[in-house]
Coordinates of C-alpha atoms and ligand atoms in Angstrom, one line a residue:
X1 CA -10.5 -3.2 39.3
X2 CA -12.7 -3.3 36.5
X3 CA -11.3 -0.2 35.3
X4 CA -7.5 -1.0 35.3
X5 CA -6.2 -2.1 31.4
X6 CA -5.8 -5.8 31.0
X7 CA -3.2 -7.6 32.1
X8 CA -1.6 -9.2 29.3
X9 CA 1.4 -10.6 31.1
X10 CA 0.2 -14.3 30.7
X11 CA -0.6 -14.1 27.5
X12 CA -3.6 -13.0 25.7
X13 CA -6.8 -12.3 28.0
X14 CA -9.8 -14.8 27.7
X15 CA -12.3 -13.7 24.7
X16 CA -9.7 -12.1 22.7
X17 CA -9.4 -12.3 19.3
X18 CA -6.6 -14.1 18.5
X19 CA -4.4 -13.9 15.3
X20 CA -5.3 -17.3 14.7
X21 CA -8.8 -16.5 14.6
X22 CA -7.9 -13.5 12.1
X23 CA -6.3 -16.3 10.0
X24 CA -9.4 -18.4 9.7
X25 CA -11.6 -15.2 8.8
X26 CA -9.3 -14.7 5.8
X27 CA -9.7 -18.5 4.8
X28 CA -13.4 -18.5 5.5
X29 CA -14.0 -15.2 3.2
X30 CA -15.4 -13.9 6.8
X31 CA -14.9 -10.1 6.6
X32 CA -12.9 -8.1 9.2
X33 CA -14.1 -5.1 10.7
X34 CA -11.6 -2.7 12.0
X35 CA -11.9 0.9 13.0
X36 CA -9.6 3.4 15.1
X37 CA -10.0 4.6 18.5
X38 CA -8.3 7.0 20.9
X39 CA -10.1 6.8 24.1
X40 CA -11.8 5.0 26.6
X41 CA -15.5 5.7 25.4
X42 CA -14.6 4.9 21.8
X43 CA -12.6 1.5 22.7
X44 CA -15.7 0.5 24.6
X45 CA -18.1 1.5 21.9
X46 CA -16.1 -0.4 19.3
X47 CA -15.9 -3.7 21.3
X48 CA -19.6 -3.3 22.5
X49 CA -20.1 -3.1 18.6
X50 CA -18.2 -6.3 17.6
X51 CA -15.4 -4.7 15.7
X52 CA -12.6 -7.2 15.3
X53 CA -9.6 -4.9 15.4
X54 CA -9.1 -1.5 17.0
X55 CA -6.2 0.7 15.8
X56 CA -5.1 3.5 18.0
X57 CA -3.9 5.5 14.9
X58 CA -1.1 7.6 14.7
X59 CA -4.5 9.8 13.0
X60 CA -5.0 11.2 16.1
X61 CA -2.0 13.6 15.3
X62 CA -5.0 15.2 13.2
X63 CA -8.2 13.7 14.6
X64 CA -7.6 14.2 18.1
X65 CA -4.7 16.4 18.7
X66 CA -5.5 19.1 15.6
X67 CA -2.2 18.8 13.8
X68 CA -2.0 19.1 10.0
X69 CA -0.8 15.7 9.5
X70 CA 0.1 12.6 11.6
X71 CA 4.1 13.4 11.4
X72 CA 4.1 15.3 14.5
X73 CA 2.5 12.7 17.3
X74 CA 5.0 11.1 19.5
X75 CA 5.2 7.9 21.3
X76 CA 4.5 9.1 24.5
X77 CA 1.6 10.8 23.2
X78 CA 0.0 8.0 21.7
X79 CA 0.9 5.6 24.8
X80 CA -1.4 7.9 27.0
X81 CA -4.4 7.1 24.4
X82 CA -3.5 3.7 24.0
X83 CA -4.0 3.2 27.7
X84 CA -6.9 4.7 27.6
X85 CA -8.5 2.3 24.8
X86 CA -6.8 -0.6 26.1
X87 CA -8.9 -0.3 29.7
X88 CA -12.0 -0.9 27.8
X89 CA -11.5 -3.0 24.7
X90 CA -11.8 -6.7 25.9
X91 CA -12.5 -8.4 22.9
X92 CA -11.1 -6.6 19.6
X93 CA -7.4 -7.3 18.9
X94 CA -6.0 -3.9 19.8
X95 CA -3.1 -2.3 17.4
X96 CA -0.8 0.3 18.4
X97 CA 0.5 2.4 15.4
X98 CA 4.1 3.3 15.4
X99 CA 4.4 6.8 14.8
X100 CA 7.0 8.6 12.2
X101 CA 10.5 8.5 14.1
X102 CA 9.6 5.7 16.4
X103 CA 11.1 3.2 13.6
X104 CA 12.7 4.7 11.1
X105 CA 15.9 5.0 12.9
X106 CA 17.1 1.9 13.4
X107 CA 15.8 -1.9 14.0
X108 CA 16.7 -1.3 18.0
X109 CA 14.6 1.6 18.3
X110 CA 11.8 0.1 16.6
X111 CA 11.9 -3.0 19.2
X112 CA 12.2 -0.8 21.9
X113 CA 9.4 1.6 20.8
X114 CA 7.1 -1.7 20.1
X115 CA 8.1 -2.9 23.3
X116 CA 6.8 0.2 24.9
X117 CA 3.3 -0.4 23.5
X118 CA 3.0 -3.5 24.5
X119 CA 4.2 -3.3 27.9
X120 CA 3.1 0.5 28.7
X121 CA 0.0 0.6 26.6
X122 CA -1.8 -2.8 26.5
X123 CA -1.2 -3.3 22.9
X124 CA -1.6 -6.8 21.0
X125 CA 0.4 -6.1 18.4
X126 CA 1.6 -2.9 16.3
X127 CA 1.3 -1.3 12.9
X128 CA 4.1 0.3 10.7
X129 CA 4.0 1.8 7.5
X130 CA 6.2 1.6 4.4
X131 CA 7.9 -1.4 2.9
X132 CA 11.7 -1.5 2.0
X133 CA 13.4 -0.3 4.8
X134 CA 10.7 -1.2 7.4
X135 CA 11.2 -4.9 6.4
X136 CA 13.7 -5.5 9.1
X137 CA 12.1 -3.7 11.4
X138 CA 9.2 -5.8 11.0
X139 CA 11.2 -9.2 11.3
X140 CA 12.8 -7.6 14.3
X141 CA 10.0 -7.0 16.3
X142 CA 8.3 -10.3 14.9
X143 CA 11.2 -11.8 16.2
X144 CA 10.8 -11.0 19.7
X145 CA 7.2 -12.0 19.5
X146 CA 5.1 -9.0 18.9
X147 CA 2.9 -9.3 16.4
X148 CA 2.9 -6.8 13.2
X149 CA 0.4 -5.3 11.0
X150 CA 2.0 -3.7 7.4
X151 CA 0.6 -0.6 5.4
X152 CA 1.3 -0.1 2.3
X153 CA -0.1 2.2 -0.5
X154 CA -0.9 6.0 0.8
X155 CA 1.3 6.1 3.8
X156 CA 0.6 9.1 5.2
X157 CA 3.9 9.5 7.3
X158 CA 5.3 9.8 4.1
X159 CA 2.6 11.9 2.0
X160 CA 5.2 14.3 1.2
X161 CA 7.3 11.8 -1.0
X162 CA 4.4 10.1 -2.3
X163 CA 3.0 13.3 -3.7
X164 CA 0.6 14.1 -1.1
X165 CA -2.4 12.4 -0.1
X166 CA -3.4 10.7 -3.1
X167 CA -4.3 7.5 -4.5
X168 CA -1.4 4.9 -5.4
X169 CA -0.6 2.3 -7.6
X170 CA -2.3 3.8 -10.6
X171 CA 0.2 2.8 -13.2
X172 CA 1.3 -0.8 -14.0
X173 CA 4.9 -0.2 -12.7
X174 CA 3.5 1.3 -8.8
X175 CA 1.0 -1.2 -9.0
X176 CA 3.6 -4.1 -9.5
X177 CA 5.5 -2.3 -6.6
X178 CA 2.8 -2.1 -4.2
X179 CA 2.2 -5.9 -5.1
X180 CA 5.7 -6.7 -4.2
X181 CA 6.0 -4.6 -1.2
X182 CA 2.8 -6.5 0.4
X183 CA 4.1 -9.7 -0.5
X184 CA 7.4 -8.6 1.1
X185 CA 5.8 -7.4 4.5
X186 CA 3.9 -11.0 4.5
X187 CA 7.3 -12.5 4.3
X188 CA 9.0 -10.5 7.0
X189 CA 6.4 -11.6 9.5
X190 CA 3.5 -9.4 9.3
X191 CA -0.1 -10.9 10.3
X192 CA -1.9 -8.7 8.1
X193 CA -1.1 -5.8 6.0
X194 CA -3.1 -2.3 5.4
X195 CA -3.7 -1.5 1.9
X196 CA -4.4 2.4 1.5
X197 CA -6.0 4.1 -1.2
X198 CA -5.2 2.2 -4.0
X199 CA -7.3 0.8 -7.2
X200 CA -9.8 -2.2 -6.5
X201 CA -8.1 -4.4 -9.1
X202 CA -4.9 -3.8 -7.6
X203 CA -5.8 -4.1 -3.9
X204 CA -7.8 -7.5 -5.3
X205 CA -4.4 -9.0 -6.8
X206 CA -2.8 -8.2 -3.7
X207 CA -5.4 -10.0 -1.4
X208 CA -5.4 -12.9 -3.9
X209 CA -1.9 -13.2 -3.7
X210 CA -1.3 -12.9 0.1
X211 CA -1.7 -15.7 2.9
X212 CA -2.5 -13.2 5.7
X213 CA -5.2 -10.7 5.6
X214 CA -5.8 -7.4 3.8
X215 CA -7.5 -4.5 5.6
X216 CA -8.7 -1.7 3.0
X217 CA -9.3 1.5 3.5
X218 CA -9.9 3.3 0.0
X219 CA -8.6 0.1 -1.8
X220 CA -12.3 -1.3 -2.6
X221 CA -14.4 -4.3 -1.4
X222 CA -12.4 -7.4 -2.2
X223 CA -9.9 -6.5 0.7
X224 CA -10.4 -9.4 3.4
X225 CA -11.6 -6.5 5.9
X226 CA -11.9 -2.9 5.9
X227 CA -10.7 -0.1 8.7
X228 CA -12.0 3.5 8.8
X229 CA -11.0 6.3 11.1
X230 CA -13.7 6.9 13.8
X231 CA -14.2 10.6 13.0
X232 CA -14.7 10.0 9.3
X233 CA -17.2 7.1 10.0
X234 CA -19.0 8.9 12.7
X235 CA -19.3 12.3 11.1
X236 CA -17.0 14.0 13.5
X237 CA -14.4 15.3 11.0
X238 CA -14.9 19.0 9.9
X239 CA -15.1 19.8 6.2
X240 CA -13.6 17.7 3.3
X241 CA -13.8 13.6 4.0
X242 CA -12.4 11.5 1.4
X243 CA -14.2 9.9 -1.4
X244 CA -13.9 6.3 0.1
X245 CA -15.2 7.0 3.5
X246 CA -18.8 6.4 4.3
X247 CA -20.5 8.3 7.0
X248 CA -22.4 5.9 9.1
X249 CA -23.9 9.0 11.5
X250 CA -23.6 12.9 11.8
X251 CA -22.9 12.7 15.4
X252 CA -20.6 16.2 14.9
X253 CA -23.8 17.9 13.7
X254 CA -25.6 16.3 16.9
X255 CA -22.8 17.5 18.9
X256 CA -23.1 20.9 17.8
X257 CA -26.8 21.1 18.3
X258 CA -26.8 19.7 21.8
X259 CA -24.2 22.8 22.9
X260 CA -26.0 25.1 21.1
X261 CA -28.8 23.9 23.0
X262 CA -27.1 23.8 26.2
X263 CA -25.8 27.7 25.6
X264 CA -29.1 29.0 25.0
X265 CA -30.4 27.4 27.9
X266 CA -27.9 28.3 30.5
X267 CA -28.4 32.4 28.9
X268 CA -32.4 32.3 29.2
X269 CA -31.6 30.5 32.9
X270 CA -33.7 27.3 31.5
X271 CA -30.7 25.0 33.0
X272 CA -30.7 23.9 35.7
X273 CA -34.1 23.1 36.6
X274 CA -35.0 22.1 40.2
X275 CA -34.6 18.2 39.4
X276 CA -30.9 18.8 38.4
X277 CA -30.1 20.7 41.7
X278 CA -29.4 19.0 45.2
X279 CA -31.9 19.8 48.3
X280 CA -30.7 19.9 52.2
X281 CA -33.0 18.9 55.4
X282 CA -35.2 21.7 56.1
X283 CA -33.9 22.1 59.5
X284 CA -30.3 22.6 58.4
X285 CA -31.3 24.8 55.8
X286 CA -33.3 26.8 58.6
X287 CA -30.0 27.0 60.8
X288 CA -28.0 27.8 57.4
X289 CA -30.2 31.1 56.6
X290 CA -30.2 31.9 60.5
X291 CA -26.6 32.2 60.5
X292 CA -26.5 33.7 57.2
X293 CA -28.9 36.7 58.3
X294 CA -26.7 37.4 61.3
X295 CA -23.6 37.1 59.2
X296 CA -25.3 40.0 56.9
X297 CA -25.4 42.5 59.8
X298 CA -22.1 42.4 60.6
X299 CA -20.5 42.1 57.0
X300 CA -19.8 44.7 54.4
X301 CA -20.0 42.1 51.5
X302 CA -20.7 42.0 48.8
Ligands
KIV401 O1 -3.3 6.2 11.5 C1 -4.6 5.8 10.9 O2 -5.6 5.8 11.6 C2 -4.5 4.4 10.1 C3 -5.5 4.3 9.3 C4 -5.9 4.9 8.2 C5 -5.3 2.9 8.7 O3 -3.1 4.2 9.8

């Protein structure tokens, strides 16, 4: 059935972007385009647009589920979104973000949850935020055969510890630490590392030093690839958007205009028109009318 999510039990599905291809893109300086997606239509559109990697981000907590931060979203909630996206993504490498609480407790729990994202969610890979304590999680998950994407810089799951949603690595000491963290993630087995919200020169040096691709978000143009959140890119985020976002459309405004038009049409009886309604054979309609008239004679309704 075409609407089932792809069966990955026999290895990568044909036409899927492979990790080897991603590594080649870095070597050949071909930029990698990544975007988040949270449902079947967004997965389909991302794939059709030629996106290389699709991330079902824990940003879903805010963009889709209406939370104030990313920490509230659970594995089970993200699995529902993962399954929807995996039903429509055929080409892009599909990455599942491991939410807060799903990998912090132990290597064992991290592996169990990573396996759920692959088996139940249809993920090709998982992403974990942070370095330090995350390193043994990365090693354990990679050893089990699941590719891991790292994430350093502004890691929203620990935004409170980092002093809020603000750029990281703006002192030499902090920049040096980010470089060490990224190298450690590569050495632990990550196939790529997200660099979020850091000065361009820092991201450039990390990108130069790593053998695996870096995917930047608010980290400048030197990274091997870029990722943006679906709602930010398309103009669906209400209010403030971060400085690093480029909005490629104003879909939110278009949706609002469309919905206002619908409300106005319904109120003014302009919708539905005859072309939106079903007809019935004339003879059947006459029969129904006759039955209705007889019914009118015996009922006290309405
Ligand atoms: O959850 C997410 O959307 C992310 C990206 C910003 C990289 O982690």
